[in-house]
Amino acid sequence: MQPTLKPLCLLVMQAVSCFAYAAAGPDPAPLPEQPAAEAVPAPVQPAPPLASAPAAVLVETFGRGQSRQVQNISRIELSKLLPGTSPLKALERLPGVSFQAADSFGIYEWSVRFNVRGFSQSQLGFTLDNVPLGDMSYGNNNGLQVTRAVSSENVVRVSLSQGAGALGTASTSNLGGTVQFVMQEPHDEFGTAVVQTFGANDTSRTFARVDTGELPGGGKFYLSGTRQRAGKWKGEGSHDQEQFNFRFQQPIGDHSLSGFYNYSDRIERDYQDLSLAMLPKVGYDFDYYAPDWERAVAAARGVYSGGVTTKDDAYFLGRGLRKDGLGSLVLDLDFGAGFGFKGTLYTHNHQGQGHWYTPYAASSATVPISIRASEYDIHRRGVVLDLSWERGMHALKAGMWSETNAHDFSRNFYAVGGPEDTGRFLTAPSSRAFFQSFDTSTRQFYLQDTISLADGRFKVNAGFKSPKVTIDATSVLGTRAAGSITAEKSFLPQAGAIYALNKDDEIFGSASKNMRAYQPGAAGPFSQTQAAFDLGKANLKPETSTSVDLGYRFRRNTLQGSVAVYRADFSDRQLSVATCSGIAGCPSTLVNVGKVLTTGMEASAMWKMSKDFSWFNSVTYNDSTYKSNYMDNGVLIKAAGKQVVDTPRTMLTSELNYENKNVFGRVGVKHTGKRYYTFLNDAGVDSYLLASMSAGYKLQSVWRLKDVTFQLHVNNLFDKQYISTIGSNGFLKSDPNGTYATLLTGAPRQVFFSIGAKI
């Protein structure tokens, strides 16, 4: 452990320990017991939309019984969020997590950044009911955002594994951990649930769901529909989405067949990327020129006004369009004698376009602007197979994951005669800059044994996985790279142990080695020119990490929590360095910056202060630094010792909850430390403290309605001006004058109201 961490770790551990014993004692509402188990806790009985339960349900947060750092957000907590909020945003209360977005819902995908222990979103793994979602990045090549994969009201649990995900996770990007989303199961009884939300900027969201209940033959299913119109808080436009979710279950003797099909059609209007130098001149509320077409035309011709001084300070407008169909079939077989099998077949079809009105390509002699469109297609098919066998003190697991993925990525230009309605998928481009096609084959195997000793008080698990990912890239048009590359490791080990000191205290530890496969599409080796790719291919290595966790979980009569320290050695880190403004679309430079060392400490605790009040706190200290200098086009970049981009050193969360029979409420604050967007740390954004609150009132029944719930949500309670997303247009080595537009401002105070009921 780094010397600078030792005093902080000791201080926090002592404080938490003292807090635990001071709070212990008689209380009318002690925390409930939770059995230890190596697997992720089974889903709790799903609650109706917007329903709530005693705050003690927060016990699920601490992942008791795990040999690695695992924390969970239950359906009860998810139901108290603003309906439509990204399930990723629900995790920002946990230690180690930095979540950023320019909107209150956390659904504006261009702005979403999810960081865990210094690992960015593209270095984490995500699944929905065992189906891989890729790295959920913008312009994705192998997955999709969870907000498109499922309506938030149908998510029953979110599980975060910091540092080391389960070996069987279907991901080849999980260097720094995994996030698992679990869908709600169909209810046993027939029923209808409706939730209506409205509020700031003419926002309206309607969610409706029908459960069939158990049918003859034992099967059951539900169908839900969602329509959302979330108005932008500045500028013109909104984030619009229609979703349909279908899920079924059918018992077959002692076995079962289940599955889902989810469809999403999403159109969002962008927020303008800003620079540090621009903010004092134009303010936090500055956005795209739309609907002022004439001002955009004048700027394209070099005539600026209102604090704008370059073509890249603002554009007419930007837009993202996404259509997705995601489905799975799951066969669960129980052969008895502790032997089981689970097979998951899945398919994903995606069509996407990102529109930017660019001043760098004219439509005609009189119109100096055209639409620059990044266009994406994904066609994935895959299977995940898992075998389990429990015998004596052993619990064996083995399995494999196989996926084929055809992905196309192109950059096209469309001529316009003026401010046309382009909220649709465009066809027949006037010109094309490049077109790439990628065929990716993924194979991964794993094996693990968990050994239970000392009457179950001591458990040890050990295993390994073997991933192999091959990308065949074809350049149909343009100068971007083509070729074939493979990332594979035959032995990536993982081991862990947990020891129950008594029924209330346990210590745990884990170690793992992981690899991140190369990425096709808009990022990775093939985003370079052919010459740059050929020059660097011989020395190209996949990113790898070795992570170690040590921790302690405790539980007292009214208090429980956890403390963990960790270290991650990150090798062959690949940085995609922007070489021009984002809209110009120049091929990036991919550089290997060598090693990154991360050490840190996390602590969290929940105190049941009384029957009605609970108080949750978490603290994070993370020291992530580049350990090597690197060469960029023959120039030495002295990045060694600099803080990793978009990685705050400190984060603090405090949340007070109140709950009685009819009234519930929550007030929370989060501190996020300073973050840099340059590798030389000469440009960054200041720390900030953000507060939010929600309150609700619930009734058992009103007329024919049941579980009627009213909720008020206030985000950014004190109307703080702050920078949310950094790196929206990528990171770069240096920006001493703060002129690179790669920042997005956070939403101001916004108020929303929701009403939900069951029929």
Tab-separated table of N, CA, C and O in Angstrom, residues 25 30 64 113 159 275 373 422 438 447 449-450 452 495 526 584 654 664 734:
chain	number	residue	atom	x	y	z
A	25	GLY	N	-26.542	-1.384	20.514
A	25	GLY	CA	-27.325	-1.319	21.734
A	25	GLY	C	-28.783	-1.534	21.452
A	25	GLY	O	-29.191	-1.723	20.309
A	30	PRO	N	-33.945	-3.370	14.903
A	30	PRO	CA	-32.615	-3.828	14.527
A	30	PRO	C	-32.575	-4.233	13.054
A	30	PRO	O	-33.595	-4.525	12.449
A	64	ARG	N	-22.981	-9.106	1.737
A	64	ARG	CA	-22.457	-10.008	2.756
A	64	ARG	C	-22.268	-11.416	2.184
A	64	ARG	O	-23.064	-11.918	1.430
A	113	ARG	N	-20.775	9.094	-18.186
A	113	ARG	CA	-19.454	8.564	-17.842
A	113	ARG	C	-19.570	7.832	-16.509
A	113	ARG	O	-20.012	8.400	-15.509
A	159	SER	N	-26.145	-4.961	-9.300
A	159	SER	CA	-25.044	-5.470	-8.492
A	159	SER	C	-23.724	-4.977	-9.069
A	159	SER	O	-23.447	-5.166	-10.255
A	275	SER	N	-15.645	24.497	-23.625
A	275	SER	CA	-14.265	24.497	-23.148
A	275	SER	C	-14.166	25.399	-21.922
A	275	SER	O	-15.048	26.230	-21.656
A	373	ALA	N	-22.787	12.600	-40.386
A	373	ALA	CA	-23.462	11.509	-39.678
A	373	ALA	C	-22.498	10.355	-39.443
A	373	ALA	O	-21.882	9.847	-40.387
A	422	THR	N	-34.377	16.719	-39.264
A	422	THR	CA	-33.530	15.538	-39.464
A	422	THR	C	-33.671	14.545	-38.309
A	422	THR	O	-32.751	13.772	-38.045
A	438	PHE	N	-16.554	-4.790	-39.531
A	438	PHE	CA	-15.816	-5.603	-38.563
A	438	PHE	C	-16.585	-6.890	-38.268
A	438	PHE	O	-17.793	-6.855	-38.006
A	447	LEU	N	-13.529	-21.935	-15.280
A	447	LEU	CA	-13.665	-23.032	-14.327
A	447	LEU	C	-13.378	-22.491	-12.941
A	447	LEU	O	-12.415	-21.736	-12.754
A	449	ASP	N	-13.822	-23.456	-8.456
A	449	ASP	CA	-14.238	-24.304	-7.342
A	449	ASP	C	-14.284	-23.459	-6.073
A	449	ASP	O	-13.362	-22.689	-5.795
A	450	THR	N	-15.365	-23.585	-5.335
A	450	THR	CA	-15.497	-22.941	-4.025
A	450	THR	C	-15.512	-24.027	-2.964
A	450	THR	O	-16.344	-24.937	-3.011
A	452	SER	N	-15.788	-25.046	1.004
A	452	SER	CA	-16.331	-24.604	2.287
A	452	SER	C	-15.697	-25.404	3.414
A	452	SER	O	-15.753	-26.641	3.424
A	495	ALA	N	-8.740	-15.750	-7.419
A	495	ALA	CA	-8.841	-16.481	-6.157
A	495	ALA	C	-9.384	-15.550	-5.091
A	495	ALA	O	-9.169	-14.332	-5.138
A	526	PHE	N	-8.207	0.282	-34.902
A	526	PHE	CA	-8.672	0.527	-36.270
A	526	PHE	C	-9.204	1.942	-36.478
A	526	PHE	O	-9.634	2.280	-37.584
A	584	ALA	N	-14.418	17.408	-36.608
A	584	ALA	CA	-13.569	17.243	-37.785
A	584	ALA	C	-13.312	15.777	-38.081
A	584	ALA	O	-13.071	15.392	-39.224
A	654	SER	N	-23.353	11.143	1.550
A	654	SER	CA	-24.131	11.062	2.788
A	654	SER	C	-25.605	11.162	2.426
A	654	SER	O	-26.002	12.048	1.659
A	664	PHE	N	-42.425	8.965	3.235
A	664	PHE	CA	-41.015	8.624	3.126
A	664	PHE	C	-40.287	9.778	2.454
A	664	PHE	O	-40.877	10.579	1.720
A	734	SER	N	-2.472	17.702	-23.645
A	734	SER	CA	-2.263	18.997	-22.995
A	734	SER	C	-3.256	20.017	-23.528
A	734	SER	O	-3.616	20.004	-24.703
